[in-house]
Tab-separated table of C-alpha atoms in Angstrom:
chain	number	residue	atom	x	y	z
G	870	MET	CA	105.988	87.597	101.480
G	871	SER	CA	109.294	89.371	101.798
G	872	LYS	CA	109.915	92.044	104.372
G	873	LEU	CA	111.128	94.411	101.652
G	874	LEU	CA	107.742	94.249	99.916
G	875	LYS	CA	106.090	95.439	103.141
G	876	CYS	CA	108.334	98.529	103.311
G	877	THR	CA	107.169	101.971	102.280
G	878	ASN	CA	109.132	104.066	99.789
G	879	HIS	CA	110.591	106.049	102.695
G	880	ASP	CA	111.671	102.835	104.439
G	881	ILE	CA	113.423	101.615	101.295
G	882	ARG	CA	115.255	104.927	100.852
G	883	THR	CA	116.372	104.574	104.481
G	884	ILE	CA	117.589	101.000	103.904
G	885	PHE	CA	119.503	102.022	100.737
G	886	PRO	CA	120.618	105.616	101.422
G	887	ARG	CA	123.544	105.654	98.975
G	888	LEU	CA	121.439	104.366	96.084
G	889	ALA	CA	118.789	106.939	96.959
G	890	ASP	CA	121.498	109.628	96.865
G	891	LEU	CA	122.377	108.680	93.289
G	892	GLY	CA	118.857	109.277	92.022
G	893	ALA	CA	117.299	108.404	88.694
G	894	CYS	CA	119.363	110.836	86.632
G	895	SER	CA	122.522	108.872	87.371
G	896	PHE	CA	121.081	105.712	85.880
G	897	GLY	CA	121.440	106.407	82.186
G	898	GLU	CA	119.395	109.522	81.563
G	899	ASP	CA	122.507	111.120	80.124
G	900	PRO	CA	125.093	108.384	79.484
G	901	ASP	CA	127.680	110.924	78.326
G	902	ILE	CA	127.735	112.447	81.808
G	903	PHE	CA	126.862	109.573	84.126
G	904	GLY	CA	127.634	106.402	82.169
G	905	ASP	CA	125.435	103.572	81.072
G	906	THR	CA	126.571	100.776	83.401
G	907	LEU	CA	126.263	100.472	87.162
G	908	ALA	CA	130.052	100.542	87.488
G	909	GLU	CA	130.231	103.827	85.568
G	910	VAL	CA	127.391	105.313	87.599
G	911	VAL	CA	129.063	104.456	90.909
G	912	GLU	CA	132.406	105.746	89.659
G	913	ASN	CA	131.187	108.986	88.057
G	914	ALA	CA	127.842	110.105	89.478
G	915	PRO	CA	128.635	110.798	93.135
G	916	ARG	CA	130.951	113.692	92.379
G	917	GLY	CA	132.681	114.908	95.471
G	918	HIS	CA	132.186	111.625	97.302
G	919	GLY	CA	135.122	109.494	98.267
G	920	LEU	CA	135.952	105.830	98.252
G	921	LEU	CA	133.834	105.063	101.342
G	922	PHE	CA	130.668	106.335	99.609
G	923	LYS	CA	131.448	104.208	96.564
G	924	GLN	CA	132.104	101.101	98.660
G	925	GLN	CA	128.846	101.584	100.550
G	926	THR	CA	127.007	102.037	97.247
G	927	VAL	CA	128.437	98.782	95.878
G	928	ASN	CA	127.443	96.961	99.081
G	929	GLU	CA	123.895	98.281	98.787
G	930	LEU	CA	123.780	97.182	95.145
G	931	LYS	CA	124.874	93.671	96.123
G	932	THR	CA	122.092	93.513	98.692
G	933	LEU	CA	119.511	94.860	96.265
G	934	LEU	CA	120.525	92.532	93.447
G	935	ALA	CA	120.182	89.535	95.768
G	936	CYS	CA	116.433	90.247	96.008
G	937	ASN	CA	113.796	88.428	93.998
G	938	GLU	CA	112.115	90.094	91.027
G	939	ALA	CA	109.149	91.464	92.971
G	940	GLU	CA	111.415	92.978	95.651
G	941	LEU	CA	113.746	94.432	93.020
G	942	ASN	CA	110.858	96.028	91.156
G	943	HIS	CA	109.384	97.480	94.372
G	944	ALA	CA	112.722	98.829	95.616
G	945	SER	CA	113.782	100.192	92.211
G	946	PHE	CA	110.580	102.165	91.883
G	947	ALA	CA	111.021	103.549	95.415
G	948	LEU	CA	114.665	104.518	94.773
G	949	ILE	CA	114.627	105.813	91.205
G	950	ALA	CA	110.924	105.838	90.199
G	951	ILE	CA	111.695	103.472	87.323
G	952	SER	CA	110.417	99.931	87.005
G	953	PRO	CA	113.270	97.684	85.770
G	954	THR	CA	110.808	95.113	84.400
G	955	GLU	CA	108.546	97.522	82.492
G	956	GLU	CA	108.240	96.859	78.763
G	957	VAL	CA	108.917	100.034	76.793
G	958	GLU	CA	106.744	100.552	73.718
């Protein structure tokens, strides 16, 4: 079992603080404001944040996307309260 799966929601938000700062609203709730791709979210959502914030966010995304499906689902729900593998009816 992966270490990430053993982490609490608080632990995951501590591991990925920049992604936690973006929040769920940045990930496509209003694509006209935030964008509908990760690149657009990182570029547009953290208004007032500089290049360092954006670089750290991209690094966290790389780490997160290297996880297996179970870890990604667990971390995504902890960070944005959305399951990326949920089937929408």
